XYZ file of C-alpha atoms in Angstrom:
583
model
C -26.540 89.664 63.124
C -30.249 90.262 62.977
C -32.935 87.534 63.041
C -33.892 88.255 59.415
C -30.300 87.995 58.253
C -29.811 84.680 60.105
C -32.966 83.231 58.548
C -31.859 84.230 55.041
C -28.462 82.643 55.550
C -29.954 79.368 56.761
C -32.367 79.227 53.836
C -29.525 79.847 51.406
C -27.481 77.078 53.068
C -30.339 74.521 52.893
C -31.067 75.466 49.290
C -27.427 74.904 48.407
C -27.447 71.500 50.175
C -30.669 70.435 48.420
C -29.302 71.534 45.065
C -26.121 69.608 45.708
C -28.062 66.522 46.854
C -30.250 66.580 43.746
C -27.405 66.487 41.197
C -28.726 64.168 38.419
C -26.525 61.687 36.542
C -27.427 59.163 33.825
C -24.733 56.807 32.569
C -24.195 53.355 31.022
C -21.293 51.011 31.771
C -20.088 47.471 31.054
C -17.977 45.267 33.263
C -15.580 44.632 30.352
C -15.168 45.792 26.763
C -13.549 42.650 25.314
C -15.041 39.141 25.385
C -14.857 35.924 23.348
C -17.740 34.347 21.441
C -20.022 32.651 23.942
C -18.851 34.695 26.930
C -21.110 37.228 28.656
C -20.674 40.826 29.753
C -22.861 42.908 32.089
C -24.416 46.150 30.841
C -25.728 48.526 33.536
C -27.666 51.783 33.061
C -27.931 53.926 36.212
C -30.015 57.037 36.880
C -29.400 58.971 40.107
C -31.441 61.540 42.028
C -34.649 61.111 40.015
C -37.781 59.907 41.763
C -38.519 57.207 39.164
C -36.407 55.546 36.514
C -39.311 53.906 34.725
C -38.849 56.174 31.707
C -35.423 54.773 30.792
C -35.449 53.413 27.228
C -33.831 50.109 26.294
C -30.744 50.763 24.193
C -30.024 49.173 20.836
C -27.726 46.254 21.652
C -25.980 46.574 18.290
C -26.205 42.861 17.427
C -25.346 41.520 20.871
C -27.764 38.883 22.203
C -29.560 39.311 25.516
C -28.736 36.218 27.566
C -30.512 37.452 30.709
C -32.402 40.537 31.793
C -33.439 43.202 32.203
C -32.983 43.216 35.991
C -33.904 46.352 37.940
C -32.743 47.615 41.329
C -32.983 50.854 43.317
C -31.237 52.336 46.355
C -31.624 55.320 48.698
C -29.071 56.768 51.118
C -28.700 59.809 53.385
C -25.134 60.422 54.571
C -23.855 63.634 56.215
C -26.855 65.579 55.010
C -26.404 64.291 51.422
C -29.355 62.444 49.891
C -28.683 59.982 47.074
C -31.326 58.034 45.166
C -30.453 55.717 42.259
C -32.264 53.358 39.888
C -30.400 50.887 37.717
C -31.264 48.373 34.990
C -28.907 45.539 33.968
C -28.554 42.966 31.176
C -26.165 40.102 30.522
C -25.149 40.160 26.836
C -23.275 37.693 24.660
C -22.284 37.350 20.999
C -22.553 34.455 18.560
C -19.950 35.803 16.086
C -16.655 37.664 16.494
C -16.500 41.347 15.551
C -16.940 44.872 16.906
C -20.341 45.791 18.361
C -21.688 49.188 19.471
C -24.317 49.462 22.202
C -26.508 52.464 21.440
C -27.556 55.205 23.898
C -30.422 54.955 26.374
C -32.696 57.972 26.888
C -34.768 59.243 29.801
C -36.963 62.340 30.209
C -36.276 64.466 33.286
C -38.410 67.563 33.796
C -38.604 69.315 30.469
C -35.351 67.871 29.161
C -33.909 64.534 27.999
C -30.767 62.783 29.208
C -28.836 60.317 27.062
C -26.039 57.840 27.795
C -22.891 57.522 25.687
C -22.535 54.619 23.173
C -20.293 51.745 24.260
C -18.020 49.739 21.938
C -17.440 46.031 22.646
C -14.914 43.830 20.816
C -15.677 40.098 20.504
C -12.865 37.688 19.728
C -13.187 34.266 18.169
C -13.797 31.586 20.823
C -14.692 27.925 21.206
C -18.249 27.466 19.922
C -19.776 24.963 22.292
C -22.483 22.450 21.505
C -21.086 21.179 18.202
C -22.327 24.124 16.154
C -22.170 24.328 12.381
C -22.802 26.970 9.741
C -26.552 26.249 9.561
C -26.950 26.520 13.355
C -24.905 29.723 13.558
C -26.870 31.331 10.729
C -30.239 30.354 12.250
C -29.164 31.608 15.683
C -28.244 34.985 14.219
C -31.736 35.334 12.694
C -33.474 34.692 16.034
C -31.362 33.753 19.066
C -34.431 32.721 21.097
C -36.177 30.299 18.712
C -34.873 28.678 15.525
C -34.993 25.442 13.547
C -32.315 23.694 11.477
C -32.209 20.929 8.859
C -29.025 18.864 8.875
C -27.966 15.974 6.624
C -25.727 13.118 7.720
C -23.705 13.536 4.494
C -23.083 16.384 2.100
C -21.944 14.019 -0.661
C -23.601 10.733 -1.677
C -24.159 8.398 -4.617
C -27.446 7.877 -6.399
C -29.366 5.344 -4.285
C -27.229 5.840 -1.164
C -29.266 6.597 1.938
C -28.645 9.609 4.179
C -30.392 10.922 7.302
C -32.163 14.300 7.458
C -32.737 15.689 10.976
C -35.090 18.596 11.728
C -34.107 20.179 15.079
C -35.814 22.933 17.111
C -33.888 25.197 19.524
C -35.805 27.366 22.019
C -35.075 29.573 25.014
C -38.765 30.265 25.706
C -40.297 28.770 28.829
C -43.677 28.168 27.179
C -43.934 27.080 23.549
C -47.124 25.986 21.761
C -47.039 24.779 18.115
C -49.725 26.046 15.719
C -49.026 24.865 12.160
C -46.132 24.189 9.838
C -45.223 23.724 6.169
C -43.250 20.570 5.438
C -40.180 20.967 3.212
C -40.462 19.981 -0.434
C -38.387 16.983 -1.485
C -37.516 16.953 -5.179
C -35.393 14.066 -6.394
C -35.525 12.009 -3.164
C -37.238 8.845 -1.985
C -38.193 9.580 1.648
C -38.955 7.257 4.560
C -40.168 8.632 7.904
C -38.378 7.620 11.127
C -40.615 6.907 14.120
C -39.360 9.109 16.967
C -41.830 7.810 19.581
C -43.281 10.106 22.230
C -40.004 11.575 23.522
C -38.695 14.296 21.194
C -37.160 16.757 23.709
C -33.569 16.093 24.691
C -33.188 15.529 28.460
C -30.264 17.958 28.789
C -29.898 21.575 27.704
C -27.602 22.151 24.746
C -25.148 25.053 24.596
C -24.796 26.925 21.297
C -22.257 29.762 21.187
C -22.475 30.193 24.942
C -26.287 30.198 25.101
C -28.354 27.331 26.524
C -31.360 25.914 24.660
C -34.044 23.303 25.093
C -33.696 21.111 22.015
C -36.266 18.875 20.302
C -35.893 16.654 17.250
C -39.071 17.448 15.321
C -38.594 14.982 12.505
C -36.164 12.489 11.009
C -36.190 11.078 7.497
C -34.190 8.545 5.539
C -33.579 10.184 2.144
C -32.444 8.249 -0.929
C -31.325 10.393 -3.920
C -32.893 9.240 -7.179
C -30.771 11.314 -9.584
C -27.354 12.911 -9.704
C -26.535 16.590 -9.295
C -27.062 19.070 -6.480
C -30.300 18.221 -4.642
C -31.905 20.535 -2.099
C -34.171 19.952 0.884
C -36.322 23.100 0.918
C -36.726 25.140 4.153
C -39.341 24.201 6.730
C -41.678 26.934 8.056
C -43.183 26.728 11.563
C -45.614 28.903 13.523
C -45.607 28.963 17.344
C -47.248 30.773 20.239
C -44.647 31.692 22.854
C -45.197 32.381 26.563
C -48.909 31.513 26.448
C -50.652 31.025 29.797
C -54.091 31.110 31.376
C -53.853 34.881 31.580
C -52.229 35.495 28.175
C -52.924 34.139 24.702
C -49.195 34.286 23.918
C -47.182 35.952 21.157
C -47.167 34.450 17.627
C -43.706 33.719 16.226
C -42.972 32.465 12.706
C -39.614 30.828 11.961
C -38.031 29.245 8.900
C -35.229 26.719 8.809
C -32.271 26.636 6.473
C -32.189 24.722 3.180
C -29.937 21.644 3.164
C -27.993 20.608 0.060
C -26.263 17.396 -0.948
C -24.016 16.729 -3.939
C -25.201 13.475 -5.528
C -22.737 11.494 -7.663
C -23.694 9.203 -10.523
C -22.696 5.536 -10.091
C -19.314 4.803 -11.708
C -19.038 3.545 -15.282
C -18.884 -0.155 -16.028
C -22.205 -1.201 -14.497
C -22.576 -5.013 -14.412
C -25.386 -6.561 -16.443
C -26.853 -8.213 -13.322
C -27.007 -4.934 -11.322
C -30.214 -4.921 -9.214
C -30.111 -1.203 -8.268
C -29.124 -1.771 -4.636
C -26.664 0.622 -2.970
C -25.247 -0.243 0.439
C -24.052 -3.459 2.069
C -25.907 -6.672 1.074
C -25.895 -10.420 1.572
C -27.679 -13.069 -0.530
C -29.555 -16.204 0.461
C -31.159 -18.512 -2.165
C -33.195 -21.531 -1.048
C -35.271 -24.187 -2.833
C -36.764 -26.763 -0.423
C -37.390 -29.312 -3.215
C -35.026 -29.986 -6.114
C -36.531 -33.360 -7.138
C -40.127 -33.108 -8.339
C -42.496 -34.544 -10.929
C -43.631 -32.700 -13.990
C -46.366 -30.144 -13.243
C -45.452 -30.071 -9.537
C -44.695 -26.649 -7.976
C -41.197 -25.609 -6.913
C -40.754 -22.839 -4.323
C -37.666 -20.701 -4.957
C -36.737 -17.974 -2.452
C -34.240 -15.173 -3.163
C -33.508 -13.077 -0.070
C -31.412 -9.889 0.109
C -30.489 -8.626 3.562
C -28.281 -5.920 5.024
C -28.187 -2.108 5.227
C -29.166 -0.650 1.870
C -32.018 0.924 -0.114
C -33.975 -2.330 0.182
C -37.345 -0.880 -0.841
C -35.914 0.127 -4.219
C -34.785 -3.398 -5.148
C -36.968 -4.804 -7.937
C -37.697 -8.482 -8.498
C -34.763 -10.172 -10.275
C -35.402 -11.553 -13.755
C -34.601 -15.280 -13.815
C -33.117 -16.969 -16.873
C -35.230 -20.170 -16.775
C -35.501 -22.952 -19.352
C -38.508 -22.768 -21.679
C -39.910 -25.902 -19.999
C -40.458 -23.920 -16.766
C -43.539 -21.846 -16.172
C -43.268 -19.065 -13.584
C -45.524 -16.523 -11.867
C -44.860 -13.039 -10.530
C -43.002 -13.395 -7.217
C -44.515 -12.670 -3.819
C -42.528 -9.969 -1.969
C -41.936 -10.370 1.760
C -40.370 -7.324 3.483
C -38.850 -7.273 6.946
C -37.425 -3.758 6.813
C -36.672 -1.404 9.696
C -36.327 2.372 9.273
C -34.671 4.161 12.197
C -32.184 6.892 12.932
C -29.351 4.757 11.529
C -31.083 4.249 8.176
C -32.913 1.460 6.383
C -31.952 -2.139 7.142
C -33.462 -5.632 7.202
C -34.371 -7.946 4.334
C -36.449 -8.170 1.151
C -37.416 -11.651 -0.014
C -38.801 -12.682 -3.419
C -40.724 -15.980 -3.405
C -41.067 -17.507 -6.885
C -43.406 -20.346 -7.890
C -41.877 -22.483 -10.681
C -43.673 -25.315 -12.522
C -41.664 -27.645 -14.801
C -43.921 -29.010 -17.571
C -41.611 -31.763 -18.835
C -39.334 -34.304 -17.231
C -35.584 -33.986 -17.367
C -32.563 -32.651 -15.535
C -32.239 -28.879 -15.546
C -29.079 -27.079 -14.400
C -29.753 -23.414 -13.705
C -26.244 -22.804 -12.431
C -25.423 -20.124 -9.836
C -27.584 -17.019 -9.546
C -25.575 -13.775 -9.529
C -26.646 -10.253 -8.566
C -24.509 -7.120 -8.363
C -24.874 -4.024 -6.169
C -22.845 -0.884 -5.488
C -20.914 -0.485 -2.235
C -20.464 3.271 -1.454
C -17.934 2.538 1.298
C -15.419 1.154 -1.205
C -16.789 3.031 -4.232
C -17.021 -0.161 -6.294
C -19.476 -2.767 -7.576
C -19.718 -6.094 -5.762
C -21.296 -9.349 -6.892
C -23.420 -11.779 -4.867
C -23.368 -15.434 -5.982
C -25.519 -18.381 -4.893
C -24.767 -22.099 -4.981
C -25.506 -23.790 -8.335
C -29.142 -24.885 -8.739
C -30.078 -28.223 -10.313
C -33.646 -29.622 -10.598
C -34.475 -33.206 -11.470
C -37.979 -33.556 -12.922
C -39.559 -37.030 -13.173
C -42.553 -37.877 -15.404
C -45.798 -36.566 -13.938
C -49.195 -38.248 -13.403
C -51.289 -38.481 -16.552
C -54.534 -37.570 -14.696
C -53.216 -34.440 -13.003
C -52.009 -31.330 -14.712
C -50.549 -29.862 -11.548
C -49.821 -30.753 -7.935
C -51.021 -28.833 -4.950
C -53.933 -27.161 -6.776
C -51.765 -24.990 -9.053
C -53.664 -24.537 -12.352
C -52.206 -24.142 -15.809
C -52.460 -20.782 -17.442
C -55.611 -20.787 -19.640
C -57.865 -18.038 -20.954
C -61.254 -17.546 -19.288
C -64.180 -18.395 -21.573
C -67.740 -17.086 -21.258
C -70.475 -19.723 -21.366
C -74.295 -19.614 -21.529
C -74.896 -15.919 -22.234
C -78.151 -16.609 -24.164
C -80.136 -18.229 -21.286
C -82.562 -16.251 -19.073
C -83.828 -17.975 -15.930
C -87.478 -18.246 -14.903
C -88.365 -15.893 -12.014
C -89.531 -17.711 -8.870
C -90.714 -16.712 -5.371
C -93.295 -14.096 -4.269
C -94.354 -12.037 -7.288
C -96.524 -9.667 -5.136
C -99.760 -10.359 -7.042
C -103.054 -8.951 -5.584
C -106.657 -10.236 -6.002
C -108.741 -8.793 -8.829
C -111.217 -6.012 -7.842
C -109.390 -4.804 -4.721
C -108.451 -1.065 -4.822
C -106.350 1.272 -2.661
C -108.809 4.218 -2.893
C -111.050 4.480 0.211
C -109.044 1.986 2.231
C -107.610 2.656 5.693
C -104.106 2.897 4.253
C -105.306 5.539 1.765
C -106.914 7.691 4.507
C -103.855 7.410 6.757
C -101.591 8.344 3.872
C -103.653 11.463 3.074
C -103.773 12.657 6.711
C -100.149 12.014 7.515
C -98.501 14.832 5.412
C -100.590 17.698 6.986
C -99.899 16.303 10.462
C -96.165 16.111 9.780
C -96.212 19.644 8.360
C -97.899 20.954 11.525
C -95.325 19.222 13.747
C -92.531 20.631 11.600
C -93.893 24.211 11.892
C -94.188 23.953 15.678
C -90.699 22.516 15.954
C -89.268 25.252 13.707
C -90.847 28.045 15.780
C -89.509 26.545 19.001
C -86.093 26.163 17.450
C -86.042 29.786 16.241
C -87.018 30.955 19.699
C -84.185 28.975 21.297
C -81.677 30.161 18.691
C -82.662 33.768 19.379
C -81.565 33.289 22.963
C -77.834 33.045 22.153
C -76.661 33.309 25.745
C -79.066 30.607 26.886
C -78.056 28.414 23.953
C -74.406 28.804 24.889
C -75.088 27.933 28.542
C -77.160 24.881 27.598
C -74.496 23.540 25.249
C -71.552 24.221 27.605
C -71.603 20.713 29.095
C -71.896 19.052 25.660
C -69.049 21.104 24.177
C -66.847 20.422 27.227
C -67.398 16.657 26.852
C -66.387 16.879 23.185
C -63.180 18.656 24.170
C -62.510 16.185 26.981
C -62.901 13.393 24.434
C -59.766 14.756 22.735
C -57.959 14.590 26.080
C -59.128 10.985 26.545
C -57.827 10.089 23.067
C -54.428 11.634 23.876
C -54.443 9.759 27.202
C -54.887 6.489 25.340
C -51.941 7.352 23.075
C -49.746 8.394 26.071
C -49.268 11.816 24.444
C -48.677 13.988 27.528
C -48.483 17.317 25.716
C -51.694 16.791 23.713
C -53.535 15.503 26.826
C -52.805 18.542 28.986
C -53.375 20.934 26.071
C -56.855 19.449 25.382
C -57.702 19.325 29.113
C -56.758 22.993 29.662
C -58.780 24.133 26.635
C -61.788 22.079 27.756
C -61.780 23.623 31.254
C -61.292 27.196 30.016
C -63.861 26.802 27.220
C -66.482 25.227 29.501
C -66.237 28.034 32.087
C -66.448 30.712 29.352
C -69.517 29.042 27.759
C -71.241 28.363 31.093
C -71.094 31.986 32.241
C -71.166 33.761 28.841
C -67.600 35.033 29.052
C -64.756 35.466 26.619
C -61.832 33.065 27.011
C -59.594 36.003 27.991
C -61.970 36.749 30.904
C -61.354 33.325 32.476
C -59.046 34.132 35.369
C -58.685 33.403 39.059
C -60.853 36.293 40.238
C -63.681 35.461 37.817
C -63.684 31.767 38.780
C -63.955 32.678 42.459
C -66.718 35.174 41.705
C -68.835 32.617 39.851
C -68.194 29.450 41.882
C -67.535 30.541 45.483
C -71.253 30.369 46.283
C -71.346 26.607 45.646
C -69.394 25.195 48.597
C -67.478 28.026 50.256
C -65.004 28.206 47.354
C -63.753 24.603 47.388
C -64.947 23.867 43.870
C -63.585 27.197 42.624
C -60.120 26.495 44.047
C -60.098 22.941 42.665
C -61.080 24.299 39.228
C -58.252 26.875 39.321
C -55.718 24.235 40.421
C -56.732 21.962 37.538
C -56.354 24.716 34.934
C -52.951 25.812 36.276
C -51.744 22.216 36.497
C -52.813 21.528 32.891
C -51.131 24.756 31.751
C -47.833 23.987 33.487
C -47.820 20.325 32.466
C -47.839 21.290 28.783
C -44.225 22.310 29.139
C -42.944 20.498 32.278
C -42.341 16.716 32.024
C -43.304 15.992 35.678
C -46.787 16.097 37.235
C -47.819 15.265 40.784
C -50.926 13.233 39.838
C -51.587 10.426 37.346
C -53.224 11.681 34.164
C -56.236 9.402 34.614
C -56.870 10.895 38.072
C -56.621 14.430 36.643
C -59.063 13.537 33.845
C -61.587 11.981 36.274
C -61.320 15.008 38.583
C -62.077 17.364 35.662
C -65.159 15.316 34.696
C -66.373 15.303 38.316
C -65.989 19.081 38.774
C -67.881 19.834 35.535
C -70.619 17.435 36.674
C -70.905 19.217 40.043
C -71.207 22.601 38.373
C -73.902 21.309 35.996
C -75.911 19.744 38.834
C -75.667 22.808 41.095
C -78.855 24.814 41.421
C -78.455 28.300 42.934
C -80.498 28.910 46.110
């Protein structure tokens, strides 16, 4: 065999080996094709023997929800002269509803051609839906599995006047979430009372919904009292958020809308008692009169107190059937009512002032009031002890006791008398004139002088306004203090989220104004570039640490420094930057 023939054979052999080693494959696979609702499967797309797999497209998940991913990995091997290079991308997928789902193909460009994976069919069986889900939660999760809001009612059927609890709940899987604005739901046909949730709205533990974990916050709670029968609706609530915002990103705007909640309101049963006071719930009655033996024209205090768990704020003052010899005034209302997550409870007291005008013995009998009890679906009557007042003859010289006047019309007296004016009438001596006096000369010279000062001031102001960059630098400290004032106000209210949000905006805005930058240009490299010359970078690093700590603390409940110390440190750093004079 000649040298040329040997060389040709070797080249052909190596070419065959290289061609064999560079065989390209592109395929998609799942670890299982059948799962239950809430369970997860792993989808993997693998490309072999291509230098880079960055061109792989993300397939259409066909309605499956991405629980985690994508995760990328690559490998390289050389075994027995065979070279293998692979790049893979993986996702963990789950489903919120049973059914059959098809994962679409992924595509990648190789050379002048395009490779495509085969579709994959996954069957999802009905499973245990964790987290106490309901139809509203499932429907909202299907619209957006990463961020959604629901409105839930404690009852779907109630009587007119019966209280129920509306809860507005937010579910999120985003690490960073910043609220922007919202539209409150319209309430038509309800009396609403807000429930104070305090400062803690986020639940301490993650909640699982159809196999997916969420951070959950109760945005709002209301006690709703239906005022009419029929089907009443709580309209949807619309919210706008920025998700995944940070010092280096303004975040992505997301708009979500909750479900509408409905309740079937029943009219109160027929046969309403004549003494019905409009209360619905569970009530007790207490009637007290400290004095039952008085003289004519002396005041009697009568207290009627309703207490329990009911629509107390809708109870009107009872009408008393009093003898004609008694004079009465509109009652004073004393409320001790609590509104919380369990509803409205407490007491409403009506304090009447009665004045008997003539002596005698008056038997008012027992006072009765009826209310509706939704638990039993029936009317119940409250009854007091019988009331009897003994009125003795009053004093002839006094019309009332205790300064309580009789009811008389107000009369106008003395409307035809005009009083003589007294005091300093500001008279001046005869023959004394203003013209030519010192006050006259000063008054004539003052307007031109003020006009000249105004012109000079205006020119200086226009010159300063023309220098926009200088104006921005000069006002940076003032604007930062205004923003820090918002942080101080939140600090006083113990509102952690608002404090760190205001502090971060103040620091970013001050640096941008001080060095004529856009807010998006405020980053670690720029802060070092502008502040490293002050003290070998110590101030720059402290400034960066403060911004990052404020950014992280907006979403994490734990911080390593007291908020007051963080606020004082921010004020001190801004003061050092303002006082620094470049060499």
